[in-house]
PDB file of C-alpha atoms in Angstrom:
ATOM      1  CA  UNK A   1     -19.011  11.833  44.442  1.00  0.00           C
ATOM      2  CA  UNK A   2     -22.067  13.731  45.728  1.00  0.00           C
ATOM      3  CA  UNK A   3     -24.780  14.097  43.094  1.00  0.00           C
ATOM      4  CA  UNK A   4     -24.856  17.886  43.569  1.00  0.00           C
ATOM      5  CA  UNK A   5     -21.211  18.110  42.437  1.00  0.00           C
ATOM      6  CA  UNK A   6     -21.839  15.785  39.487  1.00  0.00           C
ATOM      7  CA  UNK A   7     -24.667  17.803  37.962  1.00  0.00           C
ATOM      8  CA  UNK A   8     -25.024  20.147  35.030  1.00  0.00           C
ATOM      9  CA  UNK A   9     -27.694  22.673  34.025  1.00  0.00           C
ATOM     10  CA  UNK A  10     -28.493  24.311  30.711  1.00  0.00           C
ATOM     11  CA  UNK A  11     -31.208  25.395  28.314  1.00  0.00           C
ATOM     12  CA  UNK A  12     -31.934  23.605  25.065  1.00  0.00           C
ATOM     13  CA  UNK A  13     -34.952  25.571  23.808  1.00  0.00           C
ATOM     14  CA  UNK A  14     -34.736  27.903  22.048  1.00  0.00           C
ATOM     15  CA  UNK A  15     -31.701  26.217  20.528  1.00  0.00           C
ATOM     16  CA  UNK A  16     -29.899  29.556  20.048  1.00  0.00           C
ATOM     17  CA  UNK A  17     -30.521  30.866  23.592  1.00  0.00           C
ATOM     18  CA  UNK A  18     -26.823  31.431  24.292  1.00  0.00           C
ATOM     19  CA  UNK A  19     -26.484  33.642  21.193  1.00  0.00           C
ATOM     20  CA  UNK A  20     -29.556  35.597  22.247  1.00  0.00           C
ATOM     21  CA  UNK A  21     -28.167  36.188  25.727  1.00  0.00           C
ATOM     22  CA  UNK A  22     -24.853  37.360  24.237  1.00  0.00           C
ATOM     23  CA  UNK A  23     -26.703  39.725  21.869  1.00  0.00           C
ATOM     24  CA  UNK A  24     -28.841  40.996  24.765  1.00  0.00           C
ATOM     25  CA  UNK A  25     -25.737  41.707  26.853  1.00  0.00           C
ATOM     26  CA  UNK A  26     -24.108  43.599  23.981  1.00  0.00           C
ATOM     27  CA  UNK A  27     -27.254  45.695  23.461  1.00  0.00           C
ATOM     28  CA  UNK A  28     -28.056  44.176  20.050  1.00  0.00           C
ATOM     29  CA  UNK A  29     -31.282  42.614  21.367  1.00  0.00           C
ATOM     30  CA  UNK A  30     -33.822  43.772  23.911  1.00  0.00           C
ATOM     31  CA  UNK A  31     -36.012  42.016  26.441  1.00  0.00           C
ATOM     32  CA  UNK A  32     -37.942  39.840  25.885  1.00  0.00           C
ATOM     33  CA  UNK A  33     -35.477  37.977  23.711  1.00  0.00           C
ATOM     34  CA  UNK A  34     -37.625  34.837  23.828  1.00  0.00           C
ATOM     35  CA  UNK A  35     -41.055  35.346  22.277  1.00  0.00           C
ATOM     36  CA  UNK A  36     -44.314  34.323  23.928  1.00  0.00           C
ATOM     37  CA  UNK A  37     -45.094  31.545  21.452  1.00  0.00           C
ATOM     38  CA  UNK A  38     -41.646  29.950  21.724  1.00  0.00           C
ATOM     39  CA  UNK A  39     -41.111  26.914  23.893  1.00  0.00           C
ATOM     40  CA  UNK A  40     -38.374  27.199  26.471  1.00  0.00           C
ATOM     41  CA  UNK A  41     -36.682  24.084  27.755  1.00  0.00           C
ATOM     42  CA  UNK A  42     -34.271  23.842  30.678  1.00  0.00           C
ATOM     43  CA  UNK A  43     -32.412  20.698  31.709  1.00  0.00           C
ATOM     44  CA  UNK A  44     -30.484  19.384  34.671  1.00  0.00           C
ATOM     45  CA  UNK A  45     -28.383  16.229  34.386  1.00  0.00           C
ATOM     46  CA  UNK A  46     -27.682  14.419  37.637  1.00  0.00           C
ATOM     47  CA  UNK A  47     -24.765  11.958  37.646  1.00  0.00           C
ATOM     48  CA  UNK A  48     -23.222  13.689  34.614  1.00  0.00           C
ATOM     49  CA  UNK A  49     -19.800  12.040  34.858  1.00  0.00           C
ATOM     50  CA  UNK A  50     -20.301   9.150  37.293  1.00  0.00           C
ATOM     51  CA  UNK A  51     -23.947   8.135  36.731  1.00  0.00           C
ATOM     52  CA  UNK A  52     -26.537   7.569  39.457  1.00  0.00           C
ATOM     53  CA  UNK A  53     -26.115   4.363  41.450  1.00  0.00           C
ATOM     54  CA  UNK A  54     -28.499   2.958  44.043  1.00  0.00           C
ATOM     55  CA  UNK A  55     -31.385   4.289  46.055  1.00  0.00           C
ATOM     56  CA  UNK A  56     -29.307   6.762  48.066  1.00  0.00           C
ATOM     57  CA  UNK A  57     -28.111   8.593  44.943  1.00  0.00           C
ATOM     58  CA  UNK A  58     -31.559   8.378  43.313  1.00  0.00           C
ATOM     59  CA  UNK A  59     -33.089   9.999  46.388  1.00  0.00           C
ATOM     60  CA  UNK A  60     -30.311  12.594  46.476  1.00  0.00           C
ATOM     61  CA  UNK A  61     -30.997  13.476  42.811  1.00  0.00           C
ATOM     62  CA  UNK A  62     -34.759  13.656  43.442  1.00  0.00           C
ATOM     63  CA  UNK A  63     -34.193  15.943  46.428  1.00  0.00           C
ATOM     64  CA  UNK A  64     -31.882  18.158  44.385  1.00  0.00           C
ATOM     65  CA  UNK A  65     -34.500  18.233  41.608  1.00  0.00           C
ATOM     66  CA  UNK A  66     -37.224  19.195  44.100  1.00  0.00           C
ATOM     67  CA  UNK A  67     -35.098  22.044  45.474  1.00  0.00           C
ATOM     68  CA  UNK A  68     -34.294  23.197  41.928  1.00  0.00           C
ATOM     69  CA  UNK A  69     -37.986  23.358  41.020  1.00  0.00           C
ATOM     70  CA  UNK A  70     -38.740  25.228  44.255  1.00  0.00           C
ATOM     71  CA  UNK A  71     -35.984  27.742  43.444  1.00  0.00           C
ATOM     72  CA  UNK A  72     -37.336  28.253  39.913  1.00  0.00           C
ATOM     73  CA  UNK A  73     -40.867  28.781  41.292  1.00  0.00           C
ATOM     74  CA  UNK A  74     -39.514  31.256  43.856  1.00  0.00           C
ATOM     75  CA  UNK A  75     -37.702  33.225  41.140  1.00  0.00           C
ATOM     76  CA  UNK A  76     -40.815  33.292  38.950  1.00  0.00           C
ATOM     77  CA  UNK A  77     -42.965  34.541  41.856  1.00  0.00           C
ATOM     78  CA  UNK A  78     -40.357  37.209  42.635  1.00  0.00           C
ATOM     79  CA  UNK A  79     -40.496  38.511  39.059  1.00  0.00           C
ATOM     80  CA  UNK A  80     -44.307  38.366  38.984  1.00  0.00           C
ATOM     81  CA  UNK A  81     -44.598  40.357  42.211  1.00  0.00           C
ATOM     82  CA  UNK A  82     -42.002  42.932  41.163  1.00  0.00           C
ATOM     83  CA  UNK A  83     -42.377  43.618  37.404  1.00  0.00           C
ATOM     84  CA  UNK A  84     -39.770  46.394  37.606  1.00  0.00           C
ATOM     85  CA  UNK A  85     -37.149  43.656  37.851  1.00  0.00           C
ATOM     86  CA  UNK A  86     -38.061  42.696  34.272  1.00  0.00           C
ATOM     87  CA  UNK A  87     -36.803  46.052  33.008  1.00  0.00           C
ATOM     88  CA  UNK A  88     -34.146  45.393  30.313  1.00  0.00           C
ATOM     89  CA  UNK A  89     -31.614  47.718  31.960  1.00  0.00           C
ATOM     90  CA  UNK A  90     -32.041  46.007  35.338  1.00  0.00           C
ATOM     91  CA  UNK A  91     -31.723  42.557  33.760  1.00  0.00           C
ATOM     92  CA  UNK A  92     -28.654  43.556  31.747  1.00  0.00           C
ATOM     93  CA  UNK A  93     -27.075  44.986  34.920  1.00  0.00           C
ATOM     94  CA  UNK A  94     -27.678  41.720  36.815  1.00  0.00           C
ATOM     95  CA  UNK A  95     -26.214  39.677  33.959  1.00  0.00           C
ATOM     96  CA  UNK A  96     -23.213  42.021  33.828  1.00  0.00           C
ATOM     97  CA  UNK A  97     -22.623  41.568  37.574  1.00  0.00           C
ATOM     98  CA  UNK A  98     -22.645  37.809  37.068  1.00  0.00           C
ATOM     99  CA  UNK A  99     -20.283  38.230  34.112  1.00  0.00           C
ATOM    100  CA  UNK A 100     -17.846  40.124  36.355  1.00  0.00           C
ATOM    101  CA  UNK A 101     -17.993  37.322  38.949  1.00  0.00           C
ATOM    102  CA  UNK A 102     -17.167  34.798  36.223  1.00  0.00           C
ATOM    103  CA  UNK A 103     -14.351  37.030  34.940  1.00  0.00           C
ATOM    104  CA  UNK A 104     -12.758  37.161  38.385  1.00  0.00           C
ATOM    105  CA  UNK A 105     -13.022  33.384  38.728  1.00  0.00           C
ATOM    106  CA  UNK A 106     -11.531  32.730  35.285  1.00  0.00           C
ATOM    107  CA  UNK A 107      -8.827  35.331  34.738  1.00  0.00           C
ATOM    108  CA  UNK A 108      -6.999  35.289  31.440  1.00  0.00           C
ATOM    109  CA  UNK A 109      -9.945  34.012  29.426  1.00  0.00           C
ATOM    110  CA  UNK A 110     -10.500  35.364  25.910  1.00  0.00           C
ATOM    111  CA  UNK A 111     -13.563  37.542  25.292  1.00  0.00           C
ATOM    112  CA  UNK A 112     -15.086  34.837  23.092  1.00  0.00           C
ATOM    113  CA  UNK A 113     -14.655  32.206  25.815  1.00  0.00           C
ATOM    114  CA  UNK A 114     -15.994  34.664  28.404  1.00  0.00           C
ATOM    115  CA  UNK A 115     -19.128  35.299  26.308  1.00  0.00           C
ATOM    116  CA  UNK A 116     -19.660  31.551  25.919  1.00  0.00           C
ATOM    117  CA  UNK A 117     -19.264  30.931  29.666  1.00  0.00           C
ATOM    118  CA  UNK A 118     -21.587  33.802  30.608  1.00  0.00           C
ATOM    119  CA  UNK A 119     -24.290  32.798  28.104  1.00  0.00           C
ATOM    120  CA  UNK A 120     -24.147  29.217  29.402  1.00  0.00           C
ATOM    121  CA  UNK A 121     -23.967  30.094  33.091  1.00  0.00           C
ATOM    122  CA  UNK A 122     -26.603  28.176  35.104  1.00  0.00           C
ATOM    123  CA  UNK A 123     -27.456  31.231  37.226  1.00  0.00           C
ATOM    124  CA  UNK A 124     -28.165  33.341  34.143  1.00  0.00           C
ATOM    125  CA  UNK A 125     -30.024  30.539  32.354  1.00  0.00           C
ATOM    126  CA  UNK A 126     -32.318  29.792  35.296  1.00  0.00           C
ATOM    127  CA  UNK A 127     -32.920  33.529  35.643  1.00  0.00           C
ATOM    128  CA  UNK A 128     -33.719  33.735  31.926  1.00  0.00           C
ATOM    129  CA  UNK A 129     -36.260  30.914  32.236  1.00  0.00           C
ATOM    130  CA  UNK A 130     -37.908  32.550  35.267  1.00  0.00           C
ATOM    131  CA  UNK A 131     -37.978  36.029  33.697  1.00  0.00           C
ATOM    132  CA  UNK A 132     -39.676  34.942  30.513  1.00  0.00           C
ATOM    133  CA  UNK A 133     -42.239  32.719  32.263  1.00  0.00           C
ATOM    134  CA  UNK A 134     -43.080  35.644  34.580  1.00  0.00           C
ATOM    135  CA  UNK A 135     -43.087  38.244  31.789  1.00  0.00           C
ATOM    136  CA  UNK A 136     -45.605  36.302  29.701  1.00  0.00           C
ATOM    137  CA  UNK A 137     -47.542  34.984  32.755  1.00  0.00           C
ATOM    138  CA  UNK A 138     -46.987  31.443  31.503  1.00  0.00           C
ATOM    139  CA  UNK A 139     -47.327  28.156  33.292  1.00  0.00           C
ATOM    140  CA  UNK A 140     -44.326  25.922  33.749  1.00  0.00           C
ATOM    141  CA  UNK A 141     -43.628  22.385  34.787  1.00  0.00           C
ATOM    142  CA  UNK A 142     -40.673  20.113  35.479  1.00  0.00           C
ATOM    143  CA  UNK A 143     -40.431  16.357  35.076  1.00  0.00           C
ATOM    144  CA  UNK A 144     -37.666  14.014  36.195  1.00  0.00           C
ATOM    145  CA  UNK A 145     -36.574  10.963  34.210  1.00  0.00           C
ATOM    146  CA  UNK A 146     -34.305   8.079  35.089  1.00  0.00           C
ATOM    147  CA  UNK A 147     -31.923   6.780  35.852  1.00  0.00           C
ATOM    148  CA  UNK A 148     -32.186   6.345  32.107  1.00  0.00           C
ATOM    149  CA  UNK A 149     -31.806   2.822  30.785  1.00  0.00           C
ATOM    150  CA  UNK A 150     -29.899   2.046  27.592  1.00  0.00           C
ATOM    151  CA  UNK A 151     -33.103   1.359  25.641  1.00  0.00           C
ATOM    152  CA  UNK A 152     -34.575   4.767  26.617  1.00  0.00           C
ATOM    153  CA  UNK A 153     -31.733   6.727  25.032  1.00  0.00           C
ATOM    154  CA  UNK A 154     -30.759   7.075  21.353  1.00  0.00           C
ATOM    155  CA  UNK A 155     -27.641   5.020  20.586  1.00  0.00           C
ATOM    156  CA  UNK A 156     -25.512   8.134  19.917  1.00  0.00           C
ATOM    157  CA  UNK A 157     -26.324   9.526  23.380  1.00  0.00           C
ATOM    158  CA  UNK A 158     -26.021   6.395  25.490  1.00  0.00           C
ATOM    159  CA  UNK A 159     -22.505   7.217  26.675  1.00  0.00           C
ATOM    160  CA  UNK A 160     -23.699  10.652  27.881  1.00  0.00           C
ATOM    161  CA  UNK A 161     -27.093   9.730  29.317  1.00  0.00           C
ATOM    162  CA  UNK A 162     -27.343   6.074  30.260  1.00  0.00           C
ATOM    163  CA  UNK A 163     -27.521   5.785  34.058  1.00  0.00           C
ATOM    164  CA  UNK A 164     -28.138   9.515  34.470  1.00  0.00           C
ATOM    165  CA  UNK A 165     -31.213  11.273  35.791  1.00  0.00           C
ATOM    166  CA  UNK A 166     -32.552  14.226  33.816  1.00  0.00           C
ATOM    167  CA  UNK A 167     -34.869  16.970  35.034  1.00  0.00           C
ATOM    168  CA  UNK A 168     -36.582  18.836  32.198  1.00  0.00           C
ATOM    169  CA  UNK A 169     -38.527  22.078  32.588  1.00  0.00           C
ATOM    170  CA  UNK A 170     -40.805  23.723  30.045  1.00  0.00           C
ATOM    171  CA  UNK A 171     -42.922  26.857  29.835  1.00  0.00           C
ATOM    172  CA  UNK A 172     -46.112  24.802  29.626  1.00  0.00           C
ATOM    173  CA  UNK A 173     -48.668  23.646  32.186  1.00  0.00           C
ATOM    174  CA  UNK A 174     -47.918  19.957  31.610  1.00  0.00           C
ATOM    175  CA  UNK A 175     -46.471  17.509  29.090  1.00  0.00           C
ATOM    176  CA  UNK A 176     -49.935  17.311  27.495  1.00  0.00           C
ATOM    177  CA  UNK A 177     -49.562  20.939  26.327  1.00  0.00           C
ATOM    178  CA  UNK A 178     -46.302  20.227  24.514  1.00  0.00           C
ATOM    179  CA  UNK A 179     -46.366  19.511  20.778  1.00  0.00           C
ATOM    180  CA  UNK A 180     -43.775  16.783  21.360  1.00  0.00           C
ATOM    181  CA  UNK A 181     -42.721  14.136  23.861  1.00  0.00           C
ATOM    182  CA  UNK A 182     -40.678  15.895  26.610  1.00  0.00           C
ATOM    183  CA  UNK A 183     -37.407  14.036  25.995  1.00  0.00           C
ATOM    184  CA  UNK A 184     -37.382  14.352  22.184  1.00  0.00           C
ATOM    185  CA  UNK A 185     -36.204  17.992  21.778  1.00  0.00           C
ATOM    186  CA  UNK A 186     -33.624  17.490  24.512  1.00  0.00           C
ATOM    187  CA  UNK A 187     -32.237  14.420  22.735  1.00  0.00           C
ATOM    188  CA  UNK A 188     -32.282  16.302  19.400  1.00  0.00           C
ATOM    189  CA  UNK A 189     -30.419  19.289  20.847  1.00  0.00           C
ATOM    190  CA  UNK A 190     -27.853  17.125  22.622  1.00  0.00           C
ATOM    191  CA  UNK A 191     -27.231  15.156  19.399  1.00  0.00           C
ATOM    192  CA  UNK A 192     -26.565  18.379  17.480  1.00  0.00           C
ATOM    193  CA  UNK A 193     -24.086  19.871  19.950  1.00  0.00           C
ATOM    194  CA  UNK A 194     -22.043  16.663  19.999  1.00  0.00           C
TER     195      UNK A 194
END
């Protein structure tokens, strides 16, 4: 299976980001719904179901990671050059358009399931990351790990992460600016969600 089809994206910091996005969409929270001092963490898992095997798949995952980082940088630059796009009404409208696309693709879904899918949608999450980095004029960086070996992963997560490659992105200039090792909060979050 191509690595691009066996990949998954999400955000793990702040841990309640999906609830915040849902509250923002319902009008119960305004932009920015992530504060300047909060760390944001985005992740991409390559080889989610079938692992990464051999140099061809490793290179495919690295290329996909490179393109992902380029897309994030492009989005951030777009928001920095056009601050009007950070207007809460504009952002809510864009999220609502994406929500309608998801609704069409998944007819018959309950409102609760719809909210969960929208708040966890990779397009919205990557947009969220880019918007907040641009809004606060923050630095950002991404780092790729793996394929992860058994001894690099906590025992409870080995089934999910061993043999996978993980791209992590933070709203910091480099890993040296983080108050933790880059993989630790991702492992913690993944352990908590089961």
